[in-house]
Coordinates of C-alpha atoms and ligand atoms in Angstrom, one line a residue:
X1 CA 0.0 0.0 0.0
X2 CA 1.5 3.3 -1.0
X3 CA 0.9 6.0 1.7
X4 CA 0.9 9.0 -0.6
X5 CA 1.5 12.3 1.1
X6 CA -0.1 15.4 -0.5
X7 CA -2.1 15.9 -3.7
X8 CA -5.3 14.9 -1.8
X9 CA -4.8 11.1 -2.1
X10 CA -6.6 8.7 0.2
X11 CA -5.3 8.7 3.8
X12 CA -5.8 6.1 6.6
X13 CA -6.0 9.0 9.1
X14 CA -9.6 9.6 8.2
X15 CA -10.1 6.3 10.1
X16 CA -10.5 6.2 13.9
X17 CA -7.3 6.7 15.9
X18 CA -6.9 3.1 17.0
X19 CA -8.1 1.9 13.6
X20 CA -5.4 3.9 11.8
X21 CA -2.6 2.5 14.0
X22 CA -3.9 -1.0 13.7
X23 CA -4.3 -0.4 9.9
X24 CA -0.7 0.8 9.6
X25 CA 0.7 -2.0 11.8
X26 CA -1.2 -4.6 9.7
X27 CA 0.3 -3.0 6.6
X28 CA 3.7 -3.1 8.2
X29 CA 3.2 -6.7 9.2
X30 CA 2.6 -7.4 5.5
X31 CA 5.7 -5.3 4.9
X32 CA 3.6 -3.4 2.4
X33 CA 3.9 0.1 3.7
X34 CA 5.6 2.7 1.5
X35 CA 5.9 6.4 2.3
X36 CA 5.7 8.2 -1.0
X37 CA 6.3 11.9 -1.6
X38 CA 4.3 14.2 -4.0
X39 CA 6.6 13.2 -6.9
X40 CA 6.0 9.5 -6.4
X41 CA 9.4 8.9 -4.7
X42 CA 9.5 6.2 -2.0
X43 CA 11.0 7.7 1.2
X44 CA 12.5 4.7 2.9
X45 CA 15.6 6.3 4.5
X46 CA 16.0 8.8 7.3
X47 CA 19.2 10.6 8.3
X48 CA 19.0 11.3 12.0
X49 CA 21.3 14.1 13.3
X50 CA 21.8 13.4 17.0
X51 CA 23.9 16.6 17.5
X52 CA 24.9 19.7 15.6
X53 CA 28.2 19.8 17.5
X54 CA 31.5 18.6 16.2
X55 CA 35.1 18.3 17.3
X56 CA 36.4 19.3 13.9
X57 CA 35.9 22.5 11.9
X58 CA 35.9 21.6 8.2
X59 CA 36.1 25.0 6.5
X60 CA 33.5 24.1 3.9
X61 CA 31.0 23.1 6.7
X62 CA 31.3 25.0 10.0
X63 CA 33.1 28.4 10.6
X64 CA 36.2 28.0 12.9
X65 CA 34.9 30.0 15.9
X66 CA 31.3 28.8 15.6
X67 CA 29.6 28.3 19.0
X68 CA 25.9 29.0 18.3
X69 CA 24.8 25.4 18.8
X70 CA 21.3 24.1 19.6
X71 CA 20.6 24.3 23.4
X72 CA 20.6 20.8 25.0
X73 CA 17.1 21.2 26.3
X74 CA 16.0 21.4 22.7
X75 CA 17.7 18.1 21.7
X76 CA 15.4 15.2 21.2
X77 CA 16.0 12.6 23.9
X78 CA 16.8 9.1 22.9
X79 CA 13.2 8.2 23.9
X80 CA 11.9 10.8 21.6
X81 CA 14.2 9.8 18.7
X82 CA 13.1 6.2 19.2
X83 CA 9.4 7.1 19.2
X84 CA 9.8 9.2 16.0
X85 CA 11.8 6.5 14.2
X86 CA 9.2 3.9 15.2
X87 CA 6.5 6.0 13.6
X88 CA 8.6 6.4 10.4
X89 CA 9.2 2.6 10.4
X90 CA 5.4 2.0 10.6
X91 CA 5.1 4.2 7.6
X92 CA 7.7 2.3 5.6
X93 CA 11.1 3.7 6.5
X94 CA 13.7 0.8 6.4
X95 CA 17.0 2.6 6.7
X96 CA 18.4 4.9 9.4
X97 CA 21.7 6.7 9.3
X98 CA 23.1 8.3 12.4
X99 CA 24.8 11.6 11.7
X100 CA 25.7 15.0 13.3
X101 CA 27.6 17.4 13.4
X102 CA 29.8 14.6 14.7
X103 CA 27.4 11.9 16.1
X104 CA 30.0 10.4 18.4
X105 CA 30.1 13.7 20.3
X106 CA 26.7 12.6 21.7
X107 CA 27.2 10.3 24.7
X108 CA 25.9 6.7 24.7
X109 CA 25.4 6.6 20.9
X110 CA 25.8 2.8 20.8
X111 CA 22.7 2.6 23.1
X112 CA 20.6 4.6 20.7
X113 CA 21.9 2.5 17.8
X114 CA 20.8 -0.7 19.7
X115 CA 17.3 0.7 20.3
X116 CA 16.8 1.8 16.7
X117 CA 18.1 -1.4 15.2
X118 CA 15.5 -3.3 17.4
X119 CA 12.6 -1.3 15.9
X120 CA 10.1 -3.4 13.9
X121 CA 10.6 -2.7 10.1
X122 CA 14.1 -1.2 10.4
X123 CA 16.5 -3.2 8.3
X124 CA 19.7 -1.1 8.2
X125 CA 21.5 1.1 10.7
X126 CA 24.5 3.0 9.5
X127 CA 26.8 5.8 10.7
X128 CA 28.5 8.9 9.2
X129 CA 31.4 10.0 11.3
X130 CA 34.7 11.9 11.2
X131 CA 36.2 8.9 13.1
X132 CA 38.2 11.0 15.6
X133 CA 36.3 9.1 18.4
X134 CA 35.7 5.8 16.6
X135 CA 38.7 4.0 18.1
X136 CA 37.0 4.1 21.5
X137 CA 33.4 3.1 20.4
X138 CA 33.8 0.9 17.3
X139 CA 33.1 -2.4 19.1
X140 CA 30.1 -1.0 21.0
X141 CA 28.6 0.5 17.9
X142 CA 29.0 -2.9 16.1
X143 CA 27.4 -4.6 19.1
X144 CA 24.6 -2.0 18.9
X145 CA 23.7 -3.1 15.4
X146 CA 25.6 -0.6 13.2
X147 CA 27.0 -2.5 10.2
X148 CA 28.0 0.2 7.7
X149 CA 30.1 3.3 8.4
X150 CA 31.0 6.3 6.2
X151 CA 34.1 8.2 7.3
X152 CA 34.9 11.8 6.1
X153 CA 38.6 11.9 5.1
X154 CA 39.6 14.7 2.8
X155 CA 43.4 14.3 2.9
X156 CA 46.2 11.8 3.9
X157 CA 48.7 14.6 4.6
X158 CA 48.6 15.7 8.2
X159 CA 49.2 19.4 7.4
X160 CA 46.6 19.5 4.7
X161 CA 44.2 17.6 6.9
X162 CA 44.8 20.1 9.7
X163 CA 44.3 23.1 7.3
X164 CA 40.9 21.6 6.1
X165 CA 39.6 20.4 9.5
X166 CA 41.6 22.0 12.3
X167 CA 42.1 18.4 13.5
X168 CA 44.6 15.5 13.8
X169 CA 44.8 13.0 11.0
X170 CA 46.3 10.2 13.2
X171 CA 43.1 10.1 15.3
X172 CA 41.0 9.5 12.1
X173 CA 43.4 6.7 10.9
X174 CA 43.2 5.1 14.3
X175 CA 39.4 5.2 14.2
X176 CA 39.4 3.6 10.7
X177 CA 41.7 0.8 11.8
X178 CA 39.4 0.1 14.8
X179 CA 36.4 0.0 12.5
X180 CA 38.1 -2.4 10.2
X181 CA 39.0 -4.6 13.3
X182 CA 35.4 -4.5 14.6
X183 CA 34.1 -5.9 11.3
X184 CA 32.2 -3.1 9.7
X185 CA 31.5 -3.7 6.0
X186 CA 31.6 -1.8 3.9
X187 CA 33.6 1.1 5.3
X188 CA 33.2 4.0 2.9
X189 CA 35.6 6.9 2.7
X190 CA 34.0 10.3 1.8
X191 CA 36.4 12.8 0.2
X192 CA 35.2 16.2 -0.7
X193 CA 37.4 17.1 -3.7
X194 CA 38.5 20.7 -3.7
X195 CA 40.6 22.4 -6.4
X196 CA 43.9 23.7 -5.1
X197 CA 43.3 22.1 -1.7
X198 CA 43.3 18.3 -2.1
X199 CA 42.5 17.4 -5.7
X200 CA 46.2 16.4 -6.1
X201 CA 45.5 13.5 -3.6
X202 CA 42.8 11.7 -5.6
X203 CA 45.3 9.0 -6.7
X204 CA 46.7 8.6 -3.2
X205 CA 43.3 8.2 -1.8
X206 CA 42.5 5.5 -4.4
X207 CA 45.7 3.6 -3.4
X208 CA 44.8 4.0 0.4
X209 CA 41.4 2.5 -0.2
X210 CA 42.8 -0.3 -2.4
X211 CA 45.3 -1.2 0.4
X212 CA 42.7 -1.3 3.2
X213 CA 39.7 -2.6 1.3
X214 CA 37.7 0.5 1.8
X215 CA 35.1 1.9 -0.7
X216 CA 35.9 5.4 -1.9
X217 CA 33.4 8.2 -2.6
X218 CA 34.2 11.6 -4.1
X219 CA 31.8 14.4 -3.3
X220 CA 31.4 17.8 -4.9
X221 CA 31.2 20.9 -2.7
X222 CA 27.7 22.2 -2.0
X223 CA 26.6 25.8 -1.3
X224 CA 25.3 25.0 2.2
X225 CA 25.5 28.2 4.3
X226 CA 28.2 30.8 4.0
X227 CA 30.9 28.3 4.5
X228 CA 29.6 26.1 1.7
X229 CA 29.3 29.0 -0.7
X230 CA 32.9 30.2 0.1
X231 CA 34.2 26.6 -0.5
X232 CA 32.4 26.6 -3.9
X233 CA 35.4 28.6 -5.1
X234 CA 37.3 25.2 -4.9
X235 CA 34.5 23.4 -6.9
X236 CA 35.7 20.4 -8.9
X237 CA 33.4 18.8 -11.5
X238 CA 33.8 15.1 -10.7
X239 CA 33.3 14.1 -14.3
X240 CA 36.8 15.4 -14.8
X241 CA 38.1 13.3 -11.9
X242 CA 36.4 10.2 -13.4
X243 CA 38.1 10.9 -16.7
X244 CA 41.5 11.1 -15.0
X245 CA 40.9 7.8 -13.2
X246 CA 39.9 6.2 -16.5
X247 CA 43.3 7.1 -17.9
X248 CA 44.9 5.0 -15.1
X249 CA 42.3 2.2 -14.5
X250 CA 39.7 0.2 -16.4
X251 CA 36.5 1.4 -14.7
X252 CA 33.4 -1.0 -14.8
X253 CA 29.9 0.2 -13.8
X254 CA 29.2 -1.1 -10.3
X255 CA 26.8 -1.2 -7.4
X256 CA 27.2 -0.9 -3.6
X257 CA 24.8 -1.6 -0.7
X258 CA 23.2 1.5 0.8
X259 CA 20.5 4.0 0.0
X260 CA 22.7 7.0 -1.0
X261 CA 23.1 9.0 -4.2
X262 CA 26.5 7.8 -5.2
X263 CA 27.1 6.4 -8.7
X264 CA 29.6 3.6 -8.5
X265 CA 32.3 2.1 -10.7
X266 CA 34.6 -0.8 -9.8
X267 CA 38.3 -0.9 -10.7
X268 CA 38.8 -3.9 -12.9
X269 CA 40.7 -6.7 -11.3
X270 CA 40.0 -5.4 -7.8
X271 CA 37.2 -5.2 -5.3
X272 CA 37.6 -1.4 -5.1
X273 CA 34.4 0.5 -5.7
X274 CA 34.6 4.2 -6.3
X275 CA 31.5 6.4 -6.0
X276 CA 30.8 9.8 -7.4
X277 CA 28.3 12.1 -5.5
X278 CA 27.6 14.9 -7.9
X279 CA 24.9 17.3 -6.6
X280 CA 26.1 20.1 -8.8
X281 CA 27.3 18.5 -12.1
X282 CA 24.7 15.7 -12.3
X283 CA 22.1 16.0 -9.6
X284 CA 20.3 12.8 -8.4
X285 CA 17.1 14.3 -7.0
X286 CA 14.8 12.3 -9.3
X287 CA 15.7 9.2 -7.3
X288 CA 15.7 10.8 -3.8
X289 CA 14.6 8.4 -1.1
X290 CA 15.3 10.4 2.1
X291 CA 14.6 13.1 4.6
X292 CA 16.5 14.3 7.6
X293 CA 15.6 14.6 11.3
X294 CA 17.7 17.3 13.0
X295 CA 18.8 17.2 16.7
X296 CA 16.0 19.6 17.7
X297 CA 13.3 17.3 16.1
X298 CA 12.8 19.2 12.8
X299 CA 12.1 17.1 9.7
X300 CA 14.0 18.7 6.8
X301 CA 12.5 17.2 3.7
X302 CA 15.4 18.3 1.4
X303 CA 19.1 19.1 2.0
X304 CA 19.0 21.9 -0.6
X305 CA 15.8 23.5 0.7
X306 CA 14.2 24.9 3.8
X307 CA 10.9 22.9 3.6
X308 CA 10.5 21.5 7.1
X309 CA 8.2 20.6 9.9
X310 CA 8.9 20.8 13.7
X311 CA 8.0 17.7 15.6
X312 CA 9.4 18.6 19.0
X313 CA 6.5 20.9 20.1
X314 CA 4.0 18.2 19.2
X315 CA 6.0 15.5 21.0
X316 CA 6.3 17.6 24.1
X317 CA 2.6 18.5 23.9
X318 CA 1.8 14.7 24.2
X319 CA 0.7 14.0 20.7
X320 CA -0.7 10.5 20.0
X321 CA 0.9 7.9 17.8
X322 CA -1.5 8.6 14.9
X323 CA -1.0 12.3 15.3
X324 CA 2.8 11.7 15.1
X325 CA 2.3 9.6 11.9
X326 CA 0.0 12.3 10.5
X327 CA 2.7 14.9 11.2
X328 CA 5.3 12.8 9.3
X329 CA 2.9 12.6 6.3
X330 CA 2.4 16.3 6.5
X331 CA 6.1 16.8 6.3
X332 CA 6.6 14.4 3.4
X333 CA 3.9 16.3 1.5
X334 CA 6.1 19.4 1.7
X335 CA 9.1 17.6 0.0
X336 CA 10.3 19.6 -3.0
X337 CA 11.2 18.1 -6.3
X338 CA 14.8 19.0 -6.2
X339 CA 17.6 21.4 -5.0
X340 CA 18.5 24.7 -6.7
X341 CA 22.2 24.7 -5.8
X342 CA 23.1 26.0 -9.2
X343 CA 20.2 28.3 -9.8
X344 CA 20.0 29.8 -6.3
X345 CA 23.2 29.0 -4.4
X346 CA 22.3 31.6 -1.8
X347 CA 19.1 29.7 -0.9
X348 CA 20.3 27.5 2.0
X349 CA 21.3 29.4 5.1
X350 CA 22.1 26.5 7.4
X351 CA 25.5 24.8 7.6
X352 CA 25.9 21.2 6.5
X353 CA 26.5 20.2 10.2
X354 CA 23.0 21.3 11.2
X355 CA 21.3 18.4 9.3
X356 CA 24.2 16.1 8.9
X357 CA 24.9 16.1 5.2
Ligands
LIG1 S1 18.9 17.8 -2.8 FE1 16.9 17.3 -1.8 S2 15.7 16.3 -3.4 FE2 17.8 16.3 -4.1 S3 18.7 14.4 -3.5 FE3 19.1 15.8 -1.8 S4 17.5 15.7 -0.4 FE4 16.8 14.7 -2.3

């Protein structure tokens, strides 16, 4: 059953309160629930930002001296996050990615992962991290049900890494090795390619991932907030990077598990998969399958737009389960068709760290 949001389609919420939850639960039991946006896209993936704070300051994401973070009393508690994600799961969400800021800045994250991976209907829990704190928590995250990890790594040179992030490369490398040891598969490396900053390291990053059995994804800069717009000056069209790699390797079209927008190739004769995330040169909005939940309980329906719905006031006003499901449908009905990063780069005010990429 497609639960279509918007455009006046049939909605179970016209049924009685209990009837609607039973109706949805029965659909879920038949594993037949699909949350569909106004453009017919199935929304089966939610990126949950558990904090807007981070221990790094990547210049294309958060300004160096930035301190204006969300107040802790506005953070959704683990109980509230679990309740919201249970409602999303009843409506057809199957994948949850834990993000930030830096999610491992939030204490007891493995506990939250365990609670979310136990939710009926949830099939996949993954994590996006800068890995500076991963060495300490890799085992606990794995025990908590996380199986796939994406790690941001823009350089293999300590001084370049420091210039980009204001952080220490060795901490990230230690985190990566701990994740490998713990058994996460795949481990994906996210490299934001920037002209005159790290684009000379593309080949080294390929060799690094070949050596360690990691999957590599190249990402184009995006005009998210002032920092994102300033970084756009270093924009690199990833089609050029792919052409350069094709001079060195035989690249075969490939696939990788996960619900993200990367277009993959495999390097012939190896298991190395390389993904290209190209929001600017070749956007992927027509196949979008996700929304974001920010630390303060706001559903952002699109990374490149401000269409959103605040859940926290409703949660703290004691809304019922069907009210919560209705609010989620209301949010999905707001989802825009696509971003306007090229047409209106000034549009998105918030930093990437506020909704976790
Ligand atoms: S920019 Fe918006 S519509 Fe496009 S893929 Fe990202 S979230 Fe989806």
